[in-house]
């Protein structure tokens, strides 16, 4: 069995500190067979990940992007290949342009301020559950158009789906069913009420092959937005806070220079909250010299490509003045993240407010940190001691 044989992106031994293994994989077995989850190929190098993510004819998302499969396959647009995927993206993209998202900054700052008002005065707080997980859910759910009263049940349901997926398929299905029920209620309410000018309106007005979207298509679209927006951004916030809390010089740099666009990109590259994504091979081919056969599955390790030395100098550190090189934190190719501007806005505003309200902050109790894995990876229980202004 090769280096990747026992690789399992859910297992603690591969999520706490995967970087040394990923480095060896990139150097010795860039496309390598893993035997867990019924077998698949692990792709660890930047150039091969980009090649596969860009070539949706050879590497399809139509069987889902989860290894093992997510409880729902066929969610829109992430499990749809071009050209149909383009049609769906055209419906939602207007809500996610840089301009549309920038107009939302006051609402994002209001959410962040409310959370920090609450944390301010506490000597310690958890940057994952008490910061990231209190910012991305209300912002993302509000952005889509979910009613405030449904947020707690949605957040719990989505958390259950991601947490239980590799261990308890019945509980996962139940949780997914609960989330879908709330989506159905939203759909019925919103079809019966006047437009509010949000993303839900765009979805309800959207057409596919010239026909309005069916209820099922709308539900499948909401599923991608829910899975794609919340944990990803929360982990980007928790990871970046963790890095700054353990790197006072970097913290000082941002206090002095502010948070540039490049700095936000660097935080996403370093954190890579979507560590892996799967694809299915559509015909016999090769990648990085490794023969692949129709129906083989490949796991693209975006987070490994983002640490490749030949692409990013000093890759294990955040470099806020790094020359702009496209990173893989938001993916690559046609499926590149639809909500990246919103994710980056939440990350920037959160750290601006945290830096602006503190003289310094540091990590305490590093042993409390628990790394979560799966498609996403990041730290939980990131205990921070802040010296507030
Ligand atoms: C820092 C936060 C985020 C990260 C790191 C992230 C990362 C990603 C990645 C890597 C993909 C590509 C998946 C693939 O190749 O199959 C993706 C797709 C997607 N993301 Fe994000 N995301 C973030 C925030 C968001 C937010 C806030 C939203 C929505 C409000 C969102 C919505 C989506 C959607 C709809 C897709 C599917 C795009 C498609 O298939 O065409 N994401 N995201």
GROMACS .gro file of C-alpha atoms and ligand atoms in nm:
model
  432
    1UNK     CA    1   0.000   0.000   0.000
    2UNK     CA    2   0.136   0.343  -0.093
    3UNK     CA    3   0.160   0.661   0.112
    4UNK     CA    4  -0.204   0.753   0.057
    5UNK     CA    5  -0.340   0.402   0.123
    6UNK     CA    6  -0.496   0.476   0.463
    7UNK     CA    7  -0.572   0.841   0.390
    8UNK     CA    8  -0.909   0.943   0.531
    9UNK     CA    9  -1.005   1.311   0.540
   10UNK     CA   10  -1.243   1.244   0.831
   11UNK     CA   11  -0.994   1.065   1.060
   12UNK     CA   12  -0.825   1.254   1.339
   13UNK     CA   13  -0.476   1.135   1.244
   14UNK     CA   14  -0.516   1.300   0.902
   15UNK     CA   15  -0.684   1.623   1.009
   16UNK     CA   16  -0.490   1.748   1.311
   17UNK     CA   17  -0.168   1.806   1.117
   18UNK     CA   18  -0.183   1.670   0.760
   19UNK     CA   19   0.086   1.900   0.617
   20UNK     CA   20   0.389   1.667   0.637
   21UNK     CA   21   0.195   1.385   0.469
   22UNK     CA   22   0.063   1.619   0.200
   23UNK     CA   23   0.419   1.741   0.130
   24UNK     CA   24   0.538   1.383   0.083
   25UNK     CA   25   0.239   1.301  -0.135
   26UNK     CA   26   0.307   1.606  -0.356
   27UNK     CA   27   0.669   1.498  -0.396
   28UNK     CA   28   0.644   1.120  -0.411
   29UNK     CA   29   0.291   1.016  -0.516
   30UNK     CA   30   0.109   1.320  -0.655
   31UNK     CA   31  -0.190   1.113  -0.771
   32UNK     CA   32  -0.216   0.817  -0.534
   33UNK     CA   33  -0.464   0.546  -0.446
   34UNK     CA   34  -0.644   0.557  -0.109
   35UNK     CA   35  -0.831   0.244   0.003
   36UNK     CA   36  -1.071   0.403   0.254
   37UNK     CA   37  -1.434   0.488   0.161
   38UNK     CA   38  -1.435   0.215  -0.111
   39UNK     CA   39  -1.123   0.348  -0.282
   40UNK     CA   40  -1.038   0.666  -0.471
   41UNK     CA   41  -0.738   0.867  -0.591
   42UNK     CA   42  -0.589   1.149  -0.388
   43UNK     CA   43  -0.467   1.448  -0.592
   44UNK     CA   44  -0.229   1.669  -0.394
   45UNK     CA   45  -0.039   1.894  -0.639
   46UNK     CA   46  -0.156   2.244  -0.732
   47UNK     CA   47  -0.125   2.195  -1.110
   48UNK     CA   48  -0.310   1.861  -1.114
   49UNK     CA   49  -0.588   1.993  -0.891
   50UNK     CA   50  -0.634   2.288  -1.127
   51UNK     CA   51  -0.627   2.060  -1.430
   52UNK     CA   52  -0.901   1.836  -1.288
   53UNK     CA   53  -1.118   2.118  -1.149
   54UNK     CA   54  -1.108   2.302  -1.483
   55UNK     CA   55  -1.186   1.997  -1.697
   56UNK     CA   56  -1.545   1.911  -1.611
   57UNK     CA   57  -1.574   1.684  -1.916
   58UNK     CA   58  -1.317   1.440  -1.777
   59UNK     CA   59  -1.380   1.510  -1.406
   60UNK     CA   60  -1.752   1.535  -1.338
   61UNK     CA   61  -1.944   1.659  -1.035
   62UNK     CA   62  -2.267   1.489  -1.142
   63UNK     CA   63  -2.226   1.197  -0.897
   64UNK     CA   64  -2.176   1.441  -0.613
   65UNK     CA   65  -1.860   1.591  -0.470
   66UNK     CA   66  -1.858   1.398  -0.142
   67UNK     CA   67  -1.646   1.090  -0.069
   68UNK     CA   68  -1.837   0.909   0.082
   69UNK     CA   69  -2.144   1.052  -0.094
   70UNK     CA   70  -2.339   1.328   0.081
   71UNK     CA   71  -2.696   1.238   0.183
   72UNK     CA   72  -2.829   1.433  -0.115
   73UNK     CA   73  -2.668   1.404  -0.458
   74UNK     CA   74  -2.776   1.632  -0.742
   75UNK     CA   75  -2.776   1.955  -0.545
   76UNK     CA   76  -2.759   2.265  -0.762
   77UNK     CA   77  -2.524   2.399  -0.901
   78UNK     CA   78  -2.241   2.212  -0.729
   79UNK     CA   79  -2.341   1.864  -0.854
   80UNK     CA   80  -2.427   1.979  -1.207
   81UNK     CA   81  -2.175   1.987  -1.493
   82UNK     CA   82  -2.156   2.265  -1.752
   83UNK     CA   83  -2.335   2.369  -1.968
   84UNK     CA   84  -2.640   2.324  -1.736
   85UNK     CA   85  -2.433   2.445  -1.438
   86UNK     CA   86  -2.376   2.779  -1.618
   87UNK     CA   87  -2.752   2.828  -1.651
   88UNK     CA   88  -2.798   2.787  -1.276
   89UNK     CA   89  -2.500   3.009  -1.194
   90UNK     CA   90  -2.649   3.284  -1.413
   91UNK     CA   91  -2.953   3.289  -1.181
   92UNK     CA   92  -2.761   3.343  -0.857
   93UNK     CA   93  -2.445   3.523  -0.973
   94UNK     CA   94  -2.605   3.873  -0.980
   95UNK     CA   95  -2.654   3.849  -0.602
   96UNK     CA   96  -2.285   3.774  -0.550
   97UNK     CA   97  -2.104   4.034  -0.764
   98UNK     CA   98  -1.845   4.244  -0.581
   99UNK     CA   99  -2.081   4.542  -0.604
  100UNK     CA  100  -2.392   4.360  -0.479
  101UNK     CA  101  -2.202   4.215  -0.186
  102UNK     CA  102  -2.030   4.545  -0.099
  103UNK     CA  103  -2.374   4.705  -0.064
  104UNK     CA  104  -2.438   4.455   0.213
  105UNK     CA  105  -2.140   4.563   0.425
  106UNK     CA  106  -2.348   4.767   0.676
  107UNK     CA  107  -2.565   4.462   0.752
  108UNK     CA  108  -2.258   4.242   0.794
  109UNK     CA  109  -2.092   4.498   1.021
  110UNK     CA  110  -2.410   4.519   1.229
  111UNK     CA  111  -2.407   4.142   1.288
  112UNK     CA  112  -2.034   4.143   1.369
  113UNK     CA  113  -2.071   4.442   1.604
  114UNK     CA  114  -2.353   4.277   1.793
  115UNK     CA  115  -2.142   3.965   1.849
  116UNK     CA  116  -1.833   4.164   1.952
  117UNK     CA  117  -2.036   4.391   2.181
  118UNK     CA  118  -2.132   4.074   2.360
  119UNK     CA  119  -1.776   3.932   2.370
  120UNK     CA  120  -1.616   4.261   2.470
  121UNK     CA  121  -1.561   4.261   2.842
  122UNK     CA  122  -1.514   3.885   2.858
  123UNK     CA  123  -1.151   3.803   2.917
  124UNK     CA  124  -1.175   3.484   2.711
  125UNK     CA  125  -1.382   3.362   2.420
  126UNK     CA  126  -1.393   3.078   2.166
  127UNK     CA  127  -1.314   3.205   1.814
  128UNK     CA  128  -1.506   2.917   1.656
  129UNK     CA  129  -1.840   2.872   1.834
  130UNK     CA  130  -1.858   3.219   1.992
  131UNK     CA  131  -1.726   3.416   1.695
  132UNK     CA  132  -1.726   3.246   1.352
  133UNK     CA  133  -2.037   3.036   1.418
  134UNK     CA  134  -2.229   3.341   1.540
  135UNK     CA  135  -2.145   3.548   1.232
  136UNK     CA  136  -2.170   3.334   0.919
  137UNK     CA  137  -2.510   3.173   0.995
  138UNK     CA  138  -2.711   3.495   1.044
  139UNK     CA  139  -2.534   3.673   0.758
  140UNK     CA  140  -2.568   3.385   0.509
  141UNK     CA  141  -2.922   3.283   0.608
  142UNK     CA  142  -3.036   3.645   0.602
  143UNK     CA  143  -2.864   3.697   0.264
  144UNK     CA  144  -3.053   3.407   0.108
  145UNK     CA  145  -3.384   3.520   0.257
  146UNK     CA  146  -3.455   3.277   0.545
  147UNK     CA  147  -3.672   3.414   0.826
  148UNK     CA  148  -3.496   3.483   1.154
  149UNK     CA  149  -3.724   3.246   1.348
  150UNK     CA  150  -3.597   2.951   1.139
  151UNK     CA  151  -3.226   3.021   1.186
  152UNK     CA  152  -3.165   2.815   1.505
  153UNK     CA  153  -3.323   2.496   1.365
  154UNK     CA  154  -3.145   2.540   1.031
  155UNK     CA  155  -2.807   2.594   1.195
  156UNK     CA  156  -2.853   2.286   1.415
  157UNK     CA  157  -2.972   2.073   1.121
  158UNK     CA  158  -2.682   2.173   0.896
  159UNK     CA  159  -2.436   2.110   1.176
  160UNK     CA  160  -2.584   1.763   1.232
  161UNK     CA  161  -2.560   1.677   0.863
  162UNK     CA  162  -2.191   1.770   0.841
  163UNK     CA  163  -2.097   1.616   1.176
  164UNK     CA  164  -2.283   1.284   1.153
  165UNK     CA  165  -2.231   1.211   0.786
  166UNK     CA  166  -1.938   0.969   0.808
  167UNK     CA  167  -2.072   0.781   1.111
  168UNK     CA  168  -2.454   0.774   1.124
  169UNK     CA  169  -2.640   0.774   0.795
  170UNK     CA  170  -2.989   0.750   0.950
  171UNK     CA  171  -2.936   1.050   1.179
  172UNK     CA  172  -2.786   1.239   0.885
  173UNK     CA  173  -3.092   1.171   0.671
  174UNK     CA  174  -3.323   1.282   0.952
  175UNK     CA  175  -3.127   1.604   0.996
  176UNK     CA  176  -3.128   1.669   0.620
  177UNK     CA  177  -3.506   1.605   0.616
  178UNK     CA  178  -3.558   1.865   0.890
  179UNK     CA  179  -3.358   2.125   0.696
  180UNK     CA  180  -3.555   2.052   0.379
  181UNK     CA  181  -3.885   2.097   0.566
  182UNK     CA  182  -3.781   2.450   0.664
  183UNK     CA  183  -3.679   2.519   0.304
  184UNK     CA  184  -4.018   2.398   0.179
  185UNK     CA  185  -4.194   2.633   0.423
  186UNK     CA  186  -3.980   2.924   0.301
  187UNK     CA  187  -4.060   2.835  -0.057
  188UNK     CA  188  -4.437   2.825   0.003
  189UNK     CA  189  -4.430   3.155   0.200
  190UNK     CA  190  -4.219   3.336  -0.055
  191UNK     CA  191  -4.413   3.216  -0.359
  192UNK     CA  192  -4.722   3.363  -0.192
  193UNK     CA  193  -4.573   3.699  -0.088
  194UNK     CA  194  -4.436   4.008  -0.269
  195UNK     CA  195  -4.065   4.020  -0.366
  196UNK     CA  196  -3.818   4.150  -0.106
  197UNK     CA  197  -3.520   4.213  -0.335
  198UNK     CA  198  -3.303   3.933  -0.196
  199UNK     CA  199  -3.135   3.621  -0.335
  200UNK     CA  200  -3.453   3.414  -0.285
  201UNK     CA  201  -3.633   3.647  -0.526
  202UNK     CA  202  -3.369   3.585  -0.793
  203UNK     CA  203  -3.405   3.210  -0.742
  204UNK     CA  204  -3.785   3.224  -0.761
  205UNK     CA  205  -3.768   3.437  -1.076
  206UNK     CA  206  -3.501   3.211  -1.229
  207UNK     CA  207  -3.549   2.993  -1.537
  208UNK     CA  208  -3.382   2.675  -1.658
  209UNK     CA  209  -3.415   2.573  -2.025
  210UNK     CA  210  -3.673   2.852  -2.054
  211UNK     CA  211  -3.899   2.715  -1.777
  212UNK     CA  212  -3.938   2.856  -1.423
  213UNK     CA  213  -3.749   2.652  -1.161
  214UNK     CA  214  -3.955   2.372  -1.005
  215UNK     CA  215  -3.990   2.346  -0.626
  216UNK     CA  216  -3.738   2.063  -0.635
  217UNK     CA  217  -3.483   2.267  -0.826
  218UNK     CA  218  -3.523   2.553  -0.578
  219UNK     CA  219  -3.474   2.314  -0.285
  220UNK     CA  220  -3.162   2.166  -0.443
  221UNK     CA  221  -3.025   2.515  -0.492
  222UNK     CA  222  -3.096   2.614  -0.132
  223UNK     CA  223  -2.918   2.296  -0.022
  224UNK     CA  224  -2.593   2.405  -0.191
  225UNK     CA  225  -2.618   2.754  -0.048
  226UNK     CA  226  -2.671   2.620   0.303
  227UNK     CA  227  -2.393   2.365   0.288
  228UNK     CA  228  -2.157   2.604   0.108
  229UNK     CA  229  -2.189   2.920   0.312
  230UNK     CA  230  -2.196   2.855   0.683
  231UNK     CA  231  -1.926   2.620   0.811
  232UNK     CA  232  -1.681   2.733   0.544
  233UNK     CA  233  -1.686   3.096   0.648
  234UNK     CA  234  -1.705   3.018   1.020
  235UNK     CA  235  -1.393   2.803   0.989
  236UNK     CA  236  -1.213   3.070   0.785
  237UNK     CA  237  -1.281   3.314   1.071
  238UNK     CA  238  -1.175   3.066   1.342
  239UNK     CA  239  -0.858   2.958   1.154
  240UNK     CA  240  -0.749   3.313   1.075
  241UNK     CA  241  -0.809   3.425   1.434
  242UNK     CA  242  -0.609   3.123   1.551
  243UNK     CA  243  -0.319   3.215   1.321
  244UNK     CA  244  -0.316   3.581   1.428
  245UNK     CA  245  -0.348   3.484   1.795
  246UNK     CA  246  -0.033   3.273   1.762
  247UNK     CA  247   0.158   3.520   1.538
  248UNK     CA  248   0.182   3.857   1.716
  249UNK     CA  249   0.397   4.004   1.436
  250UNK     CA  250   0.129   3.932   1.176
  251UNK     CA  251  -0.131   4.074   1.411
  252UNK     CA  252   0.081   4.388   1.452
  253UNK     CA  253   0.120   4.420   1.073
  254UNK     CA  254  -0.256   4.418   1.021
  255UNK     CA  255  -0.310   4.667   1.306
  256UNK     CA  256  -0.065   4.901   1.134
  257UNK     CA  257  -0.158   4.852   0.768
  258UNK     CA  258  -0.523   4.749   0.783
  259UNK     CA  259  -0.664   4.439   0.612
  260UNK     CA  260  -0.598   4.459   0.238
  261UNK     CA  261  -0.767   4.242  -0.025
  262UNK     CA  262  -0.441   4.047  -0.054
  263UNK     CA  263  -0.442   3.984   0.321
  264UNK     CA  264  -0.794   3.838   0.306
  265UNK     CA  265  -0.696   3.610   0.015
  266UNK     CA  266  -0.394   3.498   0.212
  267UNK     CA  267  -0.610   3.408   0.511
  268UNK     CA  268  -0.832   3.195   0.287
  269UNK     CA  269  -0.527   3.029   0.123
  270UNK     CA  270  -0.371   2.948   0.459
  271UNK     CA  271  -0.695   2.827   0.621
  272UNK     CA  272  -0.841   2.644   0.318
  273UNK     CA  273  -1.164   2.555   0.501
  274UNK     CA  274  -1.277   2.341   0.204
  275UNK     CA  275  -0.980   2.107   0.229
  276UNK     CA  276  -1.099   1.852  -0.028
  277UNK     CA  277  -1.365   1.803  -0.295
  278UNK     CA  278  -1.442   1.491  -0.499
  279UNK     CA  279  -1.498   1.434  -0.871
  280UNK     CA  280  -1.578   1.126  -1.082
  281UNK     CA  281  -1.373   1.031  -1.387
  282UNK     CA  282  -1.592   1.013  -1.700
  283UNK     CA  283  -1.357   0.818  -1.933
  284UNK     CA  284  -1.023   0.640  -1.924
  285UNK     CA  285  -0.756   0.906  -1.892
  286UNK     CA  286  -0.451   1.004  -1.686
  287UNK     CA  287  -0.367   1.274  -1.437
  288UNK     CA  288  -0.009   1.354  -1.338
  289UNK     CA  289   0.101   1.036  -1.514
  290UNK     CA  290  -0.137   0.814  -1.314
  291UNK     CA  291  -0.380   0.611  -1.527
  292UNK     CA  292  -0.743   0.663  -1.430
  293UNK     CA  293  -1.048   0.471  -1.544
  294UNK     CA  294  -1.409   0.564  -1.608
  295UNK     CA  295  -1.602   0.586  -1.276
  296UNK     CA  296  -1.287   0.618  -1.062
  297UNK     CA  297  -1.328   0.886  -0.800
  298UNK     CA  298  -1.065   1.150  -0.730
  299UNK     CA  299  -1.028   1.366  -0.421
  300UNK     CA  300  -0.878   1.708  -0.495
  301UNK     CA  301  -0.689   1.831  -0.188
  302UNK     CA  302  -0.725   2.207  -0.240
  303UNK     CA  303  -0.559   2.266   0.098
  304UNK     CA  304  -0.248   2.074  -0.013
  305UNK     CA  305  -0.218   2.266  -0.342
  306UNK     CA  306  -0.239   2.583  -0.136
  307UNK     CA  307   0.074   2.480   0.057
  308UNK     CA  308   0.285   2.383  -0.245
  309UNK     CA  309   0.635   2.530  -0.205
  310UNK     CA  310   0.698   2.569  -0.579
  311UNK     CA  311   0.388   2.790  -0.610
  312UNK     CA  312   0.373   2.977  -0.279
  313UNK     CA  313   0.707   3.069  -0.123
  314UNK     CA  314   0.712   2.999   0.252
  315UNK     CA  315   0.367   2.838   0.215
  316UNK     CA  316   0.306   2.753   0.580
  317UNK     CA  317   0.299   3.118   0.683
  318UNK     CA  318   0.062   3.399   0.593
  319UNK     CA  319   0.246   3.657   0.380
  320UNK     CA  320   0.027   3.963   0.343
  321UNK     CA  321   0.237   4.109   0.063
  322UNK     CA  322   0.264   3.790  -0.137
  323UNK     CA  323   0.250   3.844  -0.516
  324UNK     CA  324  -0.101   3.765  -0.630
  325UNK     CA  325  -0.109   3.398  -0.730
  326UNK     CA  326  -0.449   3.232  -0.769
  327UNK     CA  327  -0.501   3.007  -0.467
  328UNK     CA  328  -0.740   2.713  -0.445
  329UNK     CA  329  -0.927   2.815  -0.129
  330UNK     CA  330  -1.240   2.893  -0.328
  331UNK     CA  331  -1.180   2.612  -0.578
  332UNK     CA  332  -1.099   2.659  -0.944
  333UNK     CA  333  -1.278   2.635  -1.279
  334UNK     CA  334  -1.654   2.653  -1.345
  335UNK     CA  335  -1.750   2.556  -0.988
  336UNK     CA  336  -1.532   2.822  -0.825
  337UNK     CA  337  -1.720   2.947  -0.521
  338UNK     CA  338  -2.029   3.153  -0.604
  339UNK     CA  339  -2.030   3.325  -0.264
  340UNK     CA  340  -1.662   3.413  -0.237
  341UNK     CA  341  -1.721   3.789  -0.214
  342UNK     CA  342  -1.961   3.739   0.075
  343UNK     CA  343  -1.722   3.498   0.250
  344UNK     CA  344  -1.435   3.747   0.214
  345UNK     CA  345  -1.651   4.036   0.336
  346UNK     CA  346  -1.747   3.847   0.653
  347UNK     CA  347  -1.383   3.752   0.717
  348UNK     CA  348  -1.252   4.106   0.667
  349UNK     CA  349  -1.519   4.282   0.872
  350UNK     CA  350  -1.488   4.034   1.160
  351UNK     CA  351  -1.111   4.075   1.183
  352UNK     CA  352  -1.129   4.452   1.137
  353UNK     CA  353  -1.368   4.477   1.430
  354UNK     CA  354  -1.168   4.234   1.644
  355UNK     CA  355  -0.837   4.413   1.576
  356UNK     CA  356  -1.002   4.755   1.617
  357UNK     CA  357  -1.149   4.670   1.956
  358UNK     CA  358  -0.841   4.505   2.110
  359UNK     CA  359  -0.481   4.601   2.191
  360UNK     CA  360  -0.380   4.241   2.135
  361UNK     CA  361  -0.520   3.891   2.158
  362UNK     CA  362  -0.352   3.555   2.211
  363UNK     CA  363  -0.430   3.184   2.210
  364UNK     CA  364  -0.474   3.020   2.546
  365UNK     CA  365  -0.523   2.652   2.615
  366UNK     CA  366  -0.400   2.520   2.278
  367UNK     CA  367  -0.473   2.166   2.401
  368UNK     CA  368  -0.847   2.243   2.391
  369UNK     CA  369  -0.839   2.277   2.011
  370UNK     CA  370  -1.014   2.001   1.820
  371UNK     CA  371  -0.973   1.990   1.442
  372UNK     CA  372  -1.283   1.895   1.246
  373UNK     CA  373  -1.251   1.717   0.913
  374UNK     CA  374  -1.439   1.595   0.608
  375UNK     CA  375  -1.474   1.817   0.303
  376UNK     CA  376  -1.412   2.101   0.544
  377UNK     CA  377  -1.126   2.126   0.792
  378UNK     CA  378  -1.059   2.374   1.068
  379UNK     CA  379  -1.021   2.431   1.441
  380UNK     CA  380  -1.293   2.420   1.706
  381UNK     CA  381  -1.251   2.544   2.066
  382UNK     CA  382  -1.002   2.815   1.977
  383UNK     CA  383  -0.974   2.987   2.314
  384UNK     CA  384  -0.862   3.348   2.288
  385UNK     CA  385  -0.760   3.590   2.563
  386UNK     CA  386  -0.815   3.948   2.448
  387UNK     CA  387  -0.695   4.275   2.592
  388UNK     CA  388  -0.989   4.497   2.495
  389UNK     CA  389  -0.955   4.870   2.432
  390LIG     C1  390  -1.451   3.153   0.319
  390LIG     C2  391  -1.569   3.101   0.286
  390LIG     C3  392  -1.590   3.005   0.171
  390LIG     C4  393  -1.505   2.912   0.117
  390LIG     C5  394  -1.363   2.881   0.160
  390LIG     C6  395  -1.576   2.848   0.008
  390LIG     C7  396  -1.521   2.749  -0.075
  390LIG     C8  397  -1.584   2.695  -0.184
  390LIG     C9  398  -1.524   2.600  -0.276
  390LIG    C10  399  -1.383   2.545  -0.263
  390LIG    C11  400  -1.614   2.571  -0.373
  390LIG    C12  401  -1.591   2.483  -0.496
  390LIG    C13  402  -1.656   2.348  -0.488
  390LIG    C14  403  -1.624   2.259  -0.608
  390LIG     O1  404  -1.525   2.280  -0.678
  390LIG     O2  405  -1.696   2.162  -0.630
  390LIG    C15  406  -1.735   2.647  -0.341
  390LIG    C16  407  -1.851   2.643  -0.416
  390LIG    C17  408  -1.965   2.711  -0.380
  390LIG     N1  409  -1.980   2.802  -0.277
  390LIG    FE1  410  -1.838   2.861  -0.146
  390LIG     N2  411  -1.702   2.902  -0.001
  390LIG    C18  412  -1.715   2.999   0.097
  390LIG    C19  413  -1.824   3.078   0.121
  390LIG    C20  414  -1.943   3.071   0.052
  390LIG    C21  415  -2.059   3.153   0.078
  390LIG    C22  416  -2.066   3.262   0.183
  390LIG    C23  417  -2.157   3.113  -0.010
  390LIG    C24  418  -2.297   3.161  -0.029
  390LIG    C25  419  -2.362   3.248   0.041
  390LIG    C26  420  -2.100   3.007  -0.092
  390LIG    C27  421  -2.166   2.941  -0.193
  390LIG    C28  422  -2.109   2.849  -0.279
  390LIG    C29  423  -2.182   2.789  -0.390
  390LIG    C30  424  -2.327   2.815  -0.429
  390LIG    C31  425  -2.092   2.701  -0.452
  390LIG    C32  426  -2.119   2.612  -0.573
  390LIG    C33  427  -2.071   2.679  -0.699
  390LIG    C34  428  -2.088   2.592  -0.822
  390LIG     O3  429  -2.094   2.470  -0.813
  390LIG     O4  430  -2.097   2.650  -0.931
  390LIG     N3  431  -1.971   2.984  -0.052
  390LIG     N4  432  -1.712   2.722  -0.227
   0.00000   0.00000   0.00000
